[in-house]
Each structure stands twice: as structure tokens, then as C-alpha cells.
Amino acid sequence: MRNQLLKYLQELVQAQVISDQTAEDIQQYFARKQQASPNRSMMVFGILGALFVGLGILLILAHNWDHFSRATKTVIAFVPLLAGQLACGWTLLKHPQSASWREGSSTFLFLAIGSCISLISQIYNISGSMSSFVLCWMLLGLPLVYVMRSGMSSLFFLTGVTFYGWEVGYNFSGGHAPWLYLLLLALALPFYIQLLRKRPNSNFTYFHHWLLALSVVIVLGSFSGSQDHWMFVAYFALFALLYLYGQTAFFEQAKMVYNAPRLLGSLGSVVLMFIFSFYDMWKDVLGDQEWLFPLQRDVWIALLLSLAAAGLYFWLRRRAAENWEPNPMSWMLFFFIPTFVLGHFLPVVATIVMNLAIFLLGIYEIREGARDRELGTLNFGLLLISALIVCRFFDTDISFVLRGILFVLIGAGFFVANYRMLKAKKSSNPSTEQQHDPQ
């Protein structure tokens, strides 16, 4: 890449497009940028090396574990922990700016902490639950995130915190709301904010986008109480909040695959809309006699998330002024809440309204995709309408012949729409064809 850049710079100088001084400034800029950016391959291999070394030590020790005395086992349990601490100390003293050293040593120490806790518990028969083990491990590993400035340790911490919330909240032997999960998640947010400000385009930042969003989506349901139907509103508000967060300045230059909040927010909202497009779902909601009063935590969670999403929506609208064109996904929450309330009194009407909303959303996406010539948006709209038709197969008594005809029409619609889009794109770029025309 660097040699190719130098080649183009020489061509531009010879063609007198840029001056010699400008070419030299460009070379110096990219040289400084290359020195400042960490060696990604070294960092990846450092993390993998730490993982394999830790696993190898565990396998070697496990082979002769029963033959060791208790004192020997205790010493062995602490050896990886001490080795990891020495490696981290050496890194802070000798290589504080090396990302590969920081990530590799902190990864090894983070795993060594969990290994030491589990081995000591096994050696001395210390009883405890899985949630308490994970909680202890995460609390002891948290300082590595900030002391070592380690993105991998932060990802480990978020994974463990998510597992803790799942284990406490969804425990079938007596689960309860994992309120401590919120505190643990808040402890990880300063590092995430630091990544957003200093390294917005790094791989660790992209992984944090995904893991944070997935963590909240997974654990939110564990806070449900006696009025669990309101958790649907809470989830819809959460997906709206994620979608709006994906439209902030942090994600202006990010591709869709890296924009985890927006992707999860749109997919989650669509899934919930399809769930409530079935009449049976509204019948279950209608059967809840105490759907609003007395107010339980489900209602308060839904209310707080809805207010947060509404606040972010109006903040984005005011900040962008006339330049912001909100997608229907941005304000779909304001449509879903009154429809949800309506469903407690008129479930048939709510079902029709939800089906109509999905259909109109599909039409909107098709129109936007055709206007902007975006195949992804166009196919998303076609997929919405196709999925809506398929879902209605389960509600209505339609003959197999008619169903087959509809499937053929859906497939033909996909083919024709994509063919016309590709043809329009090709005709709009005649210069590309001229460049490849052999004469």
C-alpha cells in the first residue's frame, strides 16, 4: 500500500498536479500515521499467544493433578497469577506504549485470575455459586482494563458481566433481577467512552459496540416482574434507543456492519413488530387484567427507556435541524406504545394496524432503495413484505396452489427488482464501460 502510494505521488508530481513539497508533506503524514498506529498483527498474535500458553499450562497440570500434594497444588495455582503480574509490570515499565505487550500480558493475567480462583476453590473445597465465582473474577480483573488500557480485558469483562446477569436473572431455581449488573456495566463505560474518543475506528471499538449492545439486549429481560407484558415496550424502547444511538456522530463514517447499535435496533424492532402482527399475541396481552396498575418495575423500566429514546430523538432532531431526515425506525416507538395500549381494548384493530405498519415500512424501504440505488435497502424492504406475506399464511386459510403462486411472485419480484437496480447502476456509470472498452 505504501509503495503504491509513492508511485501515485510520483505520477502526480510529474504531471504537475501537486508540487514536490506537497508530495513530501503527504509522505511524512503517512509515515507519522504508520508509526502511531499499533501493529495489528503483533497485537493479535500476542493475544493468541497468551491464550494458548494459558491453556497449555492448564492441560499439562491437569495430566498429573491428582498426584500433587495440597501445598504443591496451591503453589501451582498461584504461579500463573504471579507470572501474569510480572508480565504486566514489565510491560508498564519497559513497553507502556506497545499495544501488543499490553494486550498479551493483560489477557494472560485476566485468565490466570479465573484459573487461580477456581483451583483454590477446588483444592480447599470452597463451595459457591457460578454467579459468585464470575462476580469475583470480574471484580478482580476490572483494574486491568484501566491500568493496562487493555481492550481485550474489557471485552472479557463485558462477557463475564453479561454471563453474570444471565445467571442471576434467568436462574430457574429462583432467579431475581440482577441489579448489580447495572453497576458492573457502568464500571466498563468510561473505557468505552475513551475508545470512542481516542480510537473510534479501531477493531476493539467495533467489538465493544457489538458486545455492549448485545449485553443489554440479553440481560434486559431478566428484570421482568409480574407485569412482564410491559417488557415488550421496554425492548421496543431499547431497540429505538440503540437505533438512534447508531445515528449519532460516532457512527457517521461507519459501515452498517460496524454500526452495531443501528443494526441491532432495526432488526430488533422489526422482529417485535412481526411478533405483534399475530392476533394470538394480542389475545395474551388482553388476558392480563392488571396490565397497568399497580405499577411494577416492568412499567417503570419501559417508561424510563421510552423517555431516554424520546430525549435522544428530539436531541438529534434539534442538533441536526433541517439536515436530518428521520427514518421511520427512528420514531416507530411513538407508534408502538399507543398501539400496545390499544391492543388491551381492541386486539383486532391493533393486529391490523401492526400489519399495515410493516407493509408501509417495507414500501418505504423499497422506495428509498430505488431512489438511492442501494440494493441492501431495496432487498430489506422486499424481505419485509415477503416475510409479512409468509406470516399471514399461518393466520389465514389459503390453498396450497395460491400459496405457491404467491411464493413464485415473491421470487420474481426479488429478481426483477435487483435486475432493474443493477441495470440502472450500470447505465449511470458509462465511464466505467468506456475505460474497459478495448480499441
XYZ file of C-alpha atoms in Angstrom:
439
model
C 0.000 0.000 0.000
C 2.822 2.385 0.882
C 4.751 1.607 -2.326
C 1.583 2.118 -4.354
C 1.051 5.493 -2.698
C 4.605 6.574 -3.513
C 4.080 5.523 -7.130
C 0.942 7.647 -7.429
C 2.654 10.598 -5.763
C 5.479 10.461 -8.302
C 2.956 10.369 -11.152
C 1.117 13.380 -9.729
C 4.369 15.331 -9.361
C 5.430 14.520 -12.932
C 2.006 15.586 -14.213
C 2.414 18.831 -12.217
C -0.817 18.166 -10.321
C 0.939 18.657 -6.980
C 4.258 20.206 -6.046
C 7.331 18.411 -4.680
C 6.731 19.989 -1.272
C 3.134 18.733 -1.175
C 4.257 15.209 -2.082
C 6.866 15.290 0.671
C 4.297 16.508 3.211
C 1.952 13.652 2.238
C 4.757 11.095 2.678
C 5.661 12.480 6.104
C 1.999 12.448 7.170
C 1.530 8.770 6.328
C 4.888 7.909 7.896
C 3.830 9.512 11.191
C 0.457 7.773 10.983
C 2.077 4.388 10.437
C 4.368 4.878 13.426
C 1.499 5.965 15.660
C -0.823 3.120 14.721
C -0.214 -0.170 16.564
C 0.913 -3.241 14.693
C -2.356 -5.154 14.490
C -0.803 -8.468 13.567
C 1.606 -8.297 16.509
C -1.265 -7.458 18.850
C -3.436 -10.328 17.568
C -0.594 -12.837 17.820
C 0.250 -11.550 21.290
C -3.313 -12.170 22.473
C -3.451 -15.599 20.820
C -0.071 -16.470 22.305
C -1.270 -15.590 25.797
C -4.404 -17.700 25.310
C -2.526 -20.756 24.063
C 0.152 -20.515 26.754
C -2.503 -20.364 29.450
C -4.440 -23.300 28.015
C -1.252 -25.310 27.562
C -0.241 -24.821 31.193
C -3.679 -25.923 32.370
C -3.581 -29.079 30.231
C -0.085 -30.007 31.407
C -1.038 -29.578 35.045
C -4.335 -31.406 34.645
C -2.498 -34.547 33.482
C -0.781 -35.127 36.857
C -3.056 -33.027 39.081
C -4.222 -35.857 41.359
C -0.633 -36.863 42.191
C 0.302 -33.483 43.679
C 0.032 -32.636 47.374
C -2.255 -29.851 48.566
C 0.669 -27.481 49.149
C 2.055 -28.171 45.675
C -1.355 -27.603 44.133
C -1.657 -24.272 45.948
C 1.731 -23.108 44.676
C 0.874 -24.192 41.138
C -2.448 -22.314 41.335
C -0.647 -19.052 42.114
C 2.241 -19.436 39.640
C 0.292 -18.258 36.532
C -1.115 -15.372 38.564
C 2.347 -14.218 39.646
C 3.722 -14.715 36.132
C 0.931 -12.597 34.701
C 1.539 -9.849 37.252
C 5.252 -9.830 36.453
C 4.491 -9.645 32.730
C 2.124 -6.718 33.252
C 4.634 -4.940 35.495
C 7.399 -5.433 32.931
C 5.106 -4.084 30.218
C 4.260 -0.943 32.193
C 7.935 -0.287 32.913
C 9.545 -1.175 29.585
C 6.830 -1.163 26.908
C 3.975 1.078 28.100
C 3.137 2.235 24.549
C 3.199 -1.210 22.946
C -0.358 -2.409 22.331
C 0.766 -5.989 21.670
C 2.602 -6.192 25.008
C -0.267 -4.613 26.924
C -2.948 -6.803 25.356
C -0.942 -10.025 25.580
C 0.136 -9.651 29.214
C -3.256 -8.426 30.431
C -5.057 -11.257 28.601
C -2.823 -13.827 30.286
C -3.308 -12.246 33.720
C -7.083 -11.966 33.295
C -7.325 -15.692 32.542
C -4.862 -16.502 35.331
C -7.146 -14.762 37.851
C -10.052 -17.021 36.954
C -7.813 -20.086 36.948
C -6.429 -19.271 40.399
C -9.887 -18.717 41.910
C -11.261 -21.971 40.522
C -8.207 -24.029 41.518
C -8.129 -22.702 45.085
C -11.859 -23.411 45.410
C -11.310 -26.962 44.190
C -8.243 -27.607 46.358
C -9.858 -26.439 49.615
C -13.444 -27.480 48.745
C -14.811 -23.929 48.950
C -18.444 -24.010 47.900
C -20.172 -21.257 45.975
C -22.411 -20.491 43.040
C -21.343 -19.857 39.472
C -22.584 -16.264 39.685
C -20.452 -15.515 42.758
C -17.391 -17.027 41.047
C -17.881 -14.903 37.918
C -18.569 -11.786 40.013
C -15.352 -12.252 42.000
C -13.384 -12.896 38.814
C -14.727 -9.808 37.054
C -14.125 -7.504 40.023
C -10.514 -8.682 40.335
C -9.951 -8.363 36.582
C -11.545 -4.930 36.186
C -8.400 -2.926 37.184
C -6.565 -4.463 34.220
C -8.913 -2.617 31.861
C -7.776 0.796 33.093
C -4.247 0.118 34.366
C -3.172 -1.727 31.209
C -5.545 0.171 28.881
C -6.492 -3.236 27.524
C -9.361 -3.627 25.074
C -9.231 -7.425 25.336
C -9.606 -7.297 29.119
C -12.586 -5.002 28.663
C -14.192 -7.493 26.263
C -13.573 -10.305 28.765
C -15.123 -8.166 31.487
C -18.229 -7.377 29.428
C -18.627 -11.057 28.544
C -18.366 -12.059 32.195
C -20.757 -9.332 33.311
C -23.292 -10.478 30.714
C -22.966 -14.070 31.896
C -23.422 -12.898 35.492
C -26.619 -11.042 34.594
C -27.900 -14.084 32.700
C -27.033 -16.479 35.527
C -28.682 -14.358 38.233
C -31.718 -13.162 36.298
C -32.645 -16.273 34.325
C -31.876 -18.833 37.026
C -34.831 -21.232 37.024
C -34.148 -22.261 40.630
C -35.026 -18.792 41.901
C -33.759 -16.005 39.694
C -34.153 -12.361 40.606
C -33.393 -9.030 38.960
C -29.592 -8.638 38.600
C -29.358 -5.037 39.784
C -25.628 -5.426 40.386
C -25.246 -5.985 36.635
C -26.108 -2.313 36.050
C -23.316 -1.196 38.376
C -20.804 -3.538 36.730
C -21.821 -2.305 33.290
C -21.414 1.300 34.438
C -17.853 0.494 35.568
C -16.964 -0.513 31.999
C -18.491 2.550 30.318
C -15.604 5.025 30.969
C -13.221 2.810 28.994
C -15.769 2.512 26.180
C -16.144 6.306 26.066
C -12.361 6.600 25.973
C -12.263 4.240 22.982
C -14.917 6.322 21.208
C -12.898 9.498 21.646
C -9.363 8.256 21.025
C -9.785 5.190 18.777
C -13.202 5.434 17.102
C -12.190 3.290 14.106
C -10.256 0.539 15.875
C -11.351 -3.088 15.874
C -11.680 -3.063 19.664
C -14.151 -0.184 19.414
C -16.246 -2.085 16.867
C -16.241 -5.182 19.093
C -17.328 -3.036 22.033
C -20.237 -1.653 20.000
C -21.482 -5.176 19.383
C -20.818 -6.632 22.815
C -22.322 -3.738 24.774
C -25.485 -3.709 22.666
C -25.862 -7.499 22.826
C -25.220 -7.498 26.571
C -28.046 -5.062 27.306
C -30.421 -6.853 24.917
C -29.688 -10.225 26.540
C -29.969 -9.134 30.172
C -32.901 -6.696 29.945
C -35.484 -9.490 30.025
C -34.158 -10.709 33.380
C -35.590 -7.563 35.034
C -39.182 -8.542 34.227
C -41.669 -8.827 37.073
C -45.358 -9.551 37.437
C -46.334 -7.201 34.569
C -43.990 -8.833 32.081
C -46.032 -7.746 29.043
C -44.574 -4.279 29.512
C -41.146 -5.725 28.794
C -42.176 -5.738 25.125
C -42.475 -1.954 25.352
C -39.158 -1.847 27.210
C -37.462 -3.873 24.483
C -39.004 -1.734 21.742
C -37.755 1.378 23.547
C -34.310 -0.207 23.928
C -34.146 -1.024 20.218
C -35.256 2.525 19.390
C -32.567 3.883 21.717
C -29.917 1.701 20.064
C -31.052 2.717 16.587
C -30.924 6.416 17.465
C -27.521 5.999 19.111
C -26.326 4.480 15.832
C -27.298 7.740 14.113
C -25.075 9.926 16.303
C -21.807 11.491 15.173
C -19.796 8.500 16.432
C -21.138 6.389 13.553
C -21.275 8.920 10.715
C -18.427 7.284 8.770
C -19.027 3.696 9.917
C -20.316 0.986 7.596
C -23.517 -0.786 8.569
C -21.698 -3.946 9.681
C -19.692 -1.849 12.170
C -22.738 0.130 13.312
C -23.940 -2.491 15.781
C -26.445 -0.257 17.638
C -28.279 0.748 14.476
C -28.253 -2.782 13.041
C -29.488 -4.417 16.246
C -32.015 -1.649 16.818
C -33.588 -2.011 13.383
C -33.603 -5.822 13.423
C -34.983 -5.967 16.964
C -37.757 -3.501 16.191
C -38.756 -5.439 13.080
C -38.811 -8.744 14.981
C -41.090 -7.275 17.659
C -43.391 -5.825 15.015
C -43.702 -9.233 13.388
C -44.423 -10.856 16.770
C -47.307 -8.438 17.327
C -48.605 -8.931 13.798
C -50.193 -12.179 15.075
C -53.620 -11.919 16.685
C -52.786 -14.628 19.261
C -50.129 -12.349 20.733
C -52.702 -9.636 21.388
C -55.053 -12.188 22.970
C -52.359 -12.979 25.538
C -51.916 -9.273 26.258
C -55.691 -8.838 26.546
C -55.808 -11.586 29.173
C -53.620 -9.553 31.529
C -56.162 -7.920 33.854
C -53.578 -5.940 35.849
C -51.759 -4.626 32.791
C -51.126 -1.142 34.212
C -51.974 -0.920 37.916
C -50.408 -1.410 40.371
C -47.247 -0.065 38.772
C -44.471 -2.649 38.935
C -40.860 -2.356 37.852
C -41.720 -3.553 34.321
C -43.744 -0.381 33.732
C -41.044 1.856 35.202
C -38.309 0.245 33.096
C -40.422 0.679 29.959
C -41.148 4.296 30.911
C -37.500 5.183 31.593
C -36.252 3.604 28.370
C -39.036 5.287 26.386
C -38.173 8.686 27.860
C -34.485 8.118 27.094
C -35.280 7.188 23.478
C -37.616 10.177 23.096
C -34.997 12.510 24.563
C -32.316 11.225 22.189
C -34.717 11.532 19.234
C -35.531 15.184 19.923
C -31.878 15.955 20.701
C -30.808 14.538 17.322
C -33.603 16.408 15.604
C -32.678 19.721 17.200
C -28.936 19.211 16.683
C -29.236 18.307 13.001
C -32.019 20.857 12.345
C -33.078 20.690 8.701
C -30.337 18.286 7.586
C -31.716 15.247 9.425
C -34.257 13.064 7.665
C -35.502 10.600 10.299
C -36.122 7.047 9.127
C -39.473 5.553 10.243
C -37.424 3.343 12.561
C -36.448 6.494 14.452
C -39.999 7.290 15.562
C -41.577 3.816 15.424
C -41.587 3.758 19.249
C -44.107 6.621 19.315
C -46.342 4.463 17.128
C -45.853 1.212 19.057
C -46.775 2.496 22.537
C -50.310 3.723 21.648
C -50.816 0.559 19.576
C -49.793 -1.521 22.592
C -52.318 0.300 24.783
C -54.974 -0.060 22.066
C -54.355 -3.801 21.964
C -55.668 -4.174 25.525
C -59.093 -2.986 24.370
C -59.277 -3.699 20.619
C -56.836 -6.512 19.780
C -58.202 -6.999 16.261
C -57.628 -3.342 15.405
C -54.126 -3.458 16.907
C -53.304 -6.518 14.782
C -54.453 -4.773 11.605
C -52.540 -1.612 12.493
C -49.321 -3.568 13.108
C -49.603 -5.449 9.805
C -50.259 -2.191 7.991
C -47.219 -0.604 9.651
C -44.943 -3.438 8.493
C -46.325 -3.177 4.968
C -45.802 0.604 4.825
C -42.299 0.232 6.255
C -41.472 -2.268 3.522
C -42.821 0.093 0.852
C -40.754 2.943 2.321
C -37.540 0.868 2.279
C -38.184 -0.209 -1.324
C -38.760 3.405 -2.376
C -35.627 4.616 -0.582
C -33.540 1.808 -2.048
C -34.784 2.559 -5.559
C -34.200 6.291 -5.137
C -30.680 5.941 -3.710
C -29.913 2.836 -5.819
C -28.999 0.840 -2.722
C -29.504 -2.887 -3.203
C -29.327 -3.582 0.534
C -32.141 -1.165 1.379
C -34.235 -2.364 -1.555
C -33.869 -6.029 -0.598
C -34.628 -5.218 3.038
C -37.948 -3.696 2.006
C -38.746 -6.662 -0.235
C -37.827 -9.009 2.602
C -40.210 -7.214 4.984
C -43.173 -7.564 2.639
C -42.256 -11.157 1.775
C -41.964 -12.131 5.440
C -45.301 -10.438 6.157
C -46.983 -12.496 3.429
C -45.403 -15.704 4.740
C -46.531 -14.930 8.309
C -50.096 -14.439 7.132
C -50.030 -17.964 5.693
C -50.287 -19.196 9.291
C -53.294 -16.972 10.067
C -55.474 -17.470 7.008
C -56.907 -20.488 5.235
C -55.238 -20.265 1.816
C -54.940 -23.152 -0.623
C -51.515 -24.574 -1.397
C -51.875 -23.567 -5.040
C -52.394 -19.922 -4.104
C -49.511 -20.099 -1.643
C -47.287 -21.487 -4.372
C -48.308 -18.718 -6.755
C -47.526 -16.110 -4.097
C -44.079 -17.600 -3.495
C -43.371 -17.524 -7.233
C -44.460 -13.882 -7.391
C -42.254 -13.013 -4.405
C -39.229 -14.664 -6.000
C -39.930 -12.960 -9.312
C -40.243 -9.628 -7.514
C -36.802 -10.074 -5.930
C -35.273 -10.994 -9.284
C -36.875 -8.177 -11.271
C -36.134 -5.510 -8.651
C -32.465 -6.478 -8.333
C -32.046 -6.809 -12.111
C -33.519 -3.376 -12.761
C -31.412 -1.859 -9.991
C -28.174 -3.338 -11.350
C -29.115 -2.240 -14.874
C -29.814 1.309 -13.654
C -26.472 1.415 -11.833
C -24.653 0.174 -14.910
C -26.314 2.719 -17.192
C -25.475 5.542 -14.781
C -21.740 4.690 -14.960
C -20.934 4.735 -18.684
C -17.430 5.920 -17.924
C -16.637 2.555 -16.382
C -17.614 0.759 -19.566
C -15.597 3.167 -21.690
C -12.491 2.510 -19.627
C -12.733 -1.233 -20.296
C -13.670 -0.901 -23.989
C -10.765 -2.378 -25.997
C -9.961 -0.263 -29.039
